[in-house]
PDB file of C-alpha atoms in Angstrom:
ATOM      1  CA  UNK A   1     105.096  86.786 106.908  1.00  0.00           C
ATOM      2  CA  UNK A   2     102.116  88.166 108.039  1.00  0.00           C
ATOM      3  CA  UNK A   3     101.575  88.530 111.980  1.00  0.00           C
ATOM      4  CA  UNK A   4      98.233  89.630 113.465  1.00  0.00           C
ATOM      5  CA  UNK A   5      97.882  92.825 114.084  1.00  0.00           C
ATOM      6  CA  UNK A   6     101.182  93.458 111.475  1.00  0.00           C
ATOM      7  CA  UNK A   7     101.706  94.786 108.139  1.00  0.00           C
ATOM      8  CA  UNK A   8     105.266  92.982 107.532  1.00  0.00           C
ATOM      9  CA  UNK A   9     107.816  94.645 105.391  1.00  0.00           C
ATOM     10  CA  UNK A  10     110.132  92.395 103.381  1.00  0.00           C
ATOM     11  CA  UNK A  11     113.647  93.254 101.718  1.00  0.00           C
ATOM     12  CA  UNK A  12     112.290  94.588  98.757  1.00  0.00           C
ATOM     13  CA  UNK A  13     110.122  96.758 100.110  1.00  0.00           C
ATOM     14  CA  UNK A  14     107.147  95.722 102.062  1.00  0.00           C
ATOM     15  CA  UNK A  15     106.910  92.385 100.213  1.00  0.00           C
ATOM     16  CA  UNK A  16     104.627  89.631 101.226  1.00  0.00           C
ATOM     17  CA  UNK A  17     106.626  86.536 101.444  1.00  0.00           C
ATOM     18  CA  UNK A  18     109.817  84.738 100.160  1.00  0.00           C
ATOM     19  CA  UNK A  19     108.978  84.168  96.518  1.00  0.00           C
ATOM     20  CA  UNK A  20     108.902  87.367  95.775  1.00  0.00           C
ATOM     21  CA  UNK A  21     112.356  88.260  97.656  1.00  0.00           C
ATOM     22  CA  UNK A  22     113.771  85.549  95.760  1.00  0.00           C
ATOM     23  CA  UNK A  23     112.668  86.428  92.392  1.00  0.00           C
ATOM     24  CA  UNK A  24     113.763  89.976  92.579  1.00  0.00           C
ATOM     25  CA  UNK A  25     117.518  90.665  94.298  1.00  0.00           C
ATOM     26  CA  UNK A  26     117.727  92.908  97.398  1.00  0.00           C
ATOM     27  CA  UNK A  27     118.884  96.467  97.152  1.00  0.00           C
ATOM     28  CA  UNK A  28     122.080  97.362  99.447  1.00  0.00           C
ATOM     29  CA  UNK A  29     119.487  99.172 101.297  1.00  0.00           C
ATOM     30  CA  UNK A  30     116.800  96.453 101.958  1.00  0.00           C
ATOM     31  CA  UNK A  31     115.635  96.034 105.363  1.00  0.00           C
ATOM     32  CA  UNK A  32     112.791  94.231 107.493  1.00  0.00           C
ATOM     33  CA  UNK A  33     110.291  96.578 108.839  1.00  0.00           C
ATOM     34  CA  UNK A  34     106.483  95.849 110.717  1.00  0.00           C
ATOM     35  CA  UNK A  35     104.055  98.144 110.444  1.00  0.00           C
ATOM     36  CA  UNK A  36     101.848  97.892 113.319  1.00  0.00           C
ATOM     37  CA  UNK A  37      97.943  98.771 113.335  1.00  0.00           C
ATOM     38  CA  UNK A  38      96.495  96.928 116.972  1.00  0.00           C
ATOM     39  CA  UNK A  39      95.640 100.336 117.613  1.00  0.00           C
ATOM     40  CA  UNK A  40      93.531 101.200 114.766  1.00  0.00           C
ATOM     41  CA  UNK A  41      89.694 100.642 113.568  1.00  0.00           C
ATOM     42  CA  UNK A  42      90.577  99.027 110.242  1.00  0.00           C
ATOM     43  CA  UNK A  43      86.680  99.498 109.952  1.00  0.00           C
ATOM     44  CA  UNK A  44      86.354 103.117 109.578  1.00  0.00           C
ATOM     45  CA  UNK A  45      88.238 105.272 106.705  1.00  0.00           C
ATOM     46  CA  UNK A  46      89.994 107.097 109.264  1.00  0.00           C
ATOM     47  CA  UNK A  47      91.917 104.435 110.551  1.00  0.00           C
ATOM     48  CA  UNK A  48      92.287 102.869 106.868  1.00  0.00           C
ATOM     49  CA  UNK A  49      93.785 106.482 105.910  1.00  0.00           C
ATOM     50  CA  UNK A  50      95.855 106.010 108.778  1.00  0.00           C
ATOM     51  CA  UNK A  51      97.367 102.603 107.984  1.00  0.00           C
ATOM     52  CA  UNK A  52      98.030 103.874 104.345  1.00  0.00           C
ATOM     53  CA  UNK A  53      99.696 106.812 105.600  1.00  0.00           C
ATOM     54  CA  UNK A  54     102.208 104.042 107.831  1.00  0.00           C
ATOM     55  CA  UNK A  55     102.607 101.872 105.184  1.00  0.00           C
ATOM     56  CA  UNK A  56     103.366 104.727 102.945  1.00  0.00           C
ATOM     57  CA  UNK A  57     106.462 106.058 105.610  1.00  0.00           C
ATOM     58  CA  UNK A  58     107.473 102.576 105.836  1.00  0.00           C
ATOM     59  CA  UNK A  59     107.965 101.811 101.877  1.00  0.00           C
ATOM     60  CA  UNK A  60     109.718 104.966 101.788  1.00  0.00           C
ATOM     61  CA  UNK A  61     112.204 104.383 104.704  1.00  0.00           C
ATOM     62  CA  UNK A  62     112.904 100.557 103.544  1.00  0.00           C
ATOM     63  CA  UNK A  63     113.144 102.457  99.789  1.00  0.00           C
ATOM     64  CA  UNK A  64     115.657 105.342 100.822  1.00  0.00           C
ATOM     65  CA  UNK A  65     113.028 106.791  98.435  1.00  0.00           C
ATOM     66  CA  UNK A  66     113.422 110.297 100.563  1.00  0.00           C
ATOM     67  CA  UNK A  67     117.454 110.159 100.566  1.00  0.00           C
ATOM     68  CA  UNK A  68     119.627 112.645  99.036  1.00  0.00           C
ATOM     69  CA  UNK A  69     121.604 112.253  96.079  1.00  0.00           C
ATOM     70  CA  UNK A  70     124.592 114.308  95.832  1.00  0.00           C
ATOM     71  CA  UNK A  71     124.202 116.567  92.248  1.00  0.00           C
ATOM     72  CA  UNK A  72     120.920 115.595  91.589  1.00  0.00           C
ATOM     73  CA  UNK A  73     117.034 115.768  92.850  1.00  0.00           C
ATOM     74  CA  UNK A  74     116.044 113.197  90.939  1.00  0.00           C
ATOM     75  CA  UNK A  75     114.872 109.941  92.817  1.00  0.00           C
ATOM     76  CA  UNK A  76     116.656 106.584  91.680  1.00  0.00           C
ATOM     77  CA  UNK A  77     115.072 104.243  90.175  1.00  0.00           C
ATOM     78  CA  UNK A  78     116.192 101.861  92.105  1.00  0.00           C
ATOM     79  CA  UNK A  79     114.575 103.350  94.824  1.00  0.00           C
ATOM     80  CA  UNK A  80     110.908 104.295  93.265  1.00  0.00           C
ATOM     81  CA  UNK A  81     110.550 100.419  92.095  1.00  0.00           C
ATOM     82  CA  UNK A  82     110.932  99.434  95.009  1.00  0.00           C
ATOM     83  CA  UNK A  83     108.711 101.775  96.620  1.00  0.00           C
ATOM     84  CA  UNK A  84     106.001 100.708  93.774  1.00  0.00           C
ATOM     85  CA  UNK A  85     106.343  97.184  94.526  1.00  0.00           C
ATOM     86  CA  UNK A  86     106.896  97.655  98.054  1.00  0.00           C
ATOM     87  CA  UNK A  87     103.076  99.530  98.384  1.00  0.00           C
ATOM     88  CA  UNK A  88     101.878  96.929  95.638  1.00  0.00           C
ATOM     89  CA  UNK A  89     102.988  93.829  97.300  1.00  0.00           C
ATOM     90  CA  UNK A  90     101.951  94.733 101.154  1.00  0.00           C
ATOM     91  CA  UNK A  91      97.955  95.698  99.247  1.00  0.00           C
ATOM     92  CA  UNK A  92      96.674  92.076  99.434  1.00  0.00           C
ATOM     93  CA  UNK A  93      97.413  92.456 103.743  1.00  0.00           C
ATOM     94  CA  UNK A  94      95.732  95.582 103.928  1.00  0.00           C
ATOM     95  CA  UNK A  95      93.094  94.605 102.092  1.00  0.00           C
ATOM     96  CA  UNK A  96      92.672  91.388 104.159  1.00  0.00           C
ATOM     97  CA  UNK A  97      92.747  93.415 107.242  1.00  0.00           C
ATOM     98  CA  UNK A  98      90.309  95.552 106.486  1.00  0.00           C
ATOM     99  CA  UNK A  99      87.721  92.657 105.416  1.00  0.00           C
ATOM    100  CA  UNK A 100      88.738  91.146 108.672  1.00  0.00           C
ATOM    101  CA  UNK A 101      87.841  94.484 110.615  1.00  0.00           C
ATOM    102  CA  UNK A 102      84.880  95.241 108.153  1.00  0.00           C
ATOM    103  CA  UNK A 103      83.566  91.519 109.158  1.00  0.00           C
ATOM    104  CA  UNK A 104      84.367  91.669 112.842  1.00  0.00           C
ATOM    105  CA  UNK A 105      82.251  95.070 113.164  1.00  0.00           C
ATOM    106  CA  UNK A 106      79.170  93.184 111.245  1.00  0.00           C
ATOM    107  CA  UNK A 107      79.622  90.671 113.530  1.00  0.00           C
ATOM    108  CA  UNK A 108      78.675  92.708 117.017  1.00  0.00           C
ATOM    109  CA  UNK A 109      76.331  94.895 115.104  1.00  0.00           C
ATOM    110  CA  UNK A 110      78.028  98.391 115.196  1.00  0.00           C
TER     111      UNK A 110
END
């Protein structure tokens, strides 16, 4: 499910393809959401610290790791695994990314 110039976000989380949708059961509140970085040097910390930061918003909207429970302040833990495997399943993209940007730099000598 990855698209150039995409992070893709799967049911559970930001999830890299079907297997691991299918091995794990959606929560009520999975959605699809793409996380978009055409307009960021992958090459330079900066915009890495960026992506993280867009990835991290995204896991956390597609989580509902931010939303209220009545009576409590205490996160579900629904909600913080699939935050964890949402930000641990989408690392393999952003790390491909950024050795695509890292090489594509080399490549025109900057």
């Amino acid at each position: 499910m990855f698209k150039t110039n995409l992070i893709a976000a799967a049911a559970a989380g930001l999830a890299l393809g079907a297997a691991a949708a299918a091995t794990a059961p959606a929560p009520a509140f999975a959605k699809d959401v793409e996380v978009r970085y055409s307009d960021l040097n992958l090459s330079t910390p900066e915009g890495q610290k960026k992506l993280e930061r867009r990835i991290d918003t995204a896991a956390r909207d597609v989580c509902n790791v931010d939303a209220a429970t009545t009576g409590s302040r205490i996160r579900s833990s629904e909600a913080t695994a699939c935050y964890n495997k949402a930000r641990s399943d989408v690392s393999a993209q952003v790390a491909g990314a950024v050795d695509k940007a890292s090489a594509q730099r080399l490549a025109v000598g900057n």
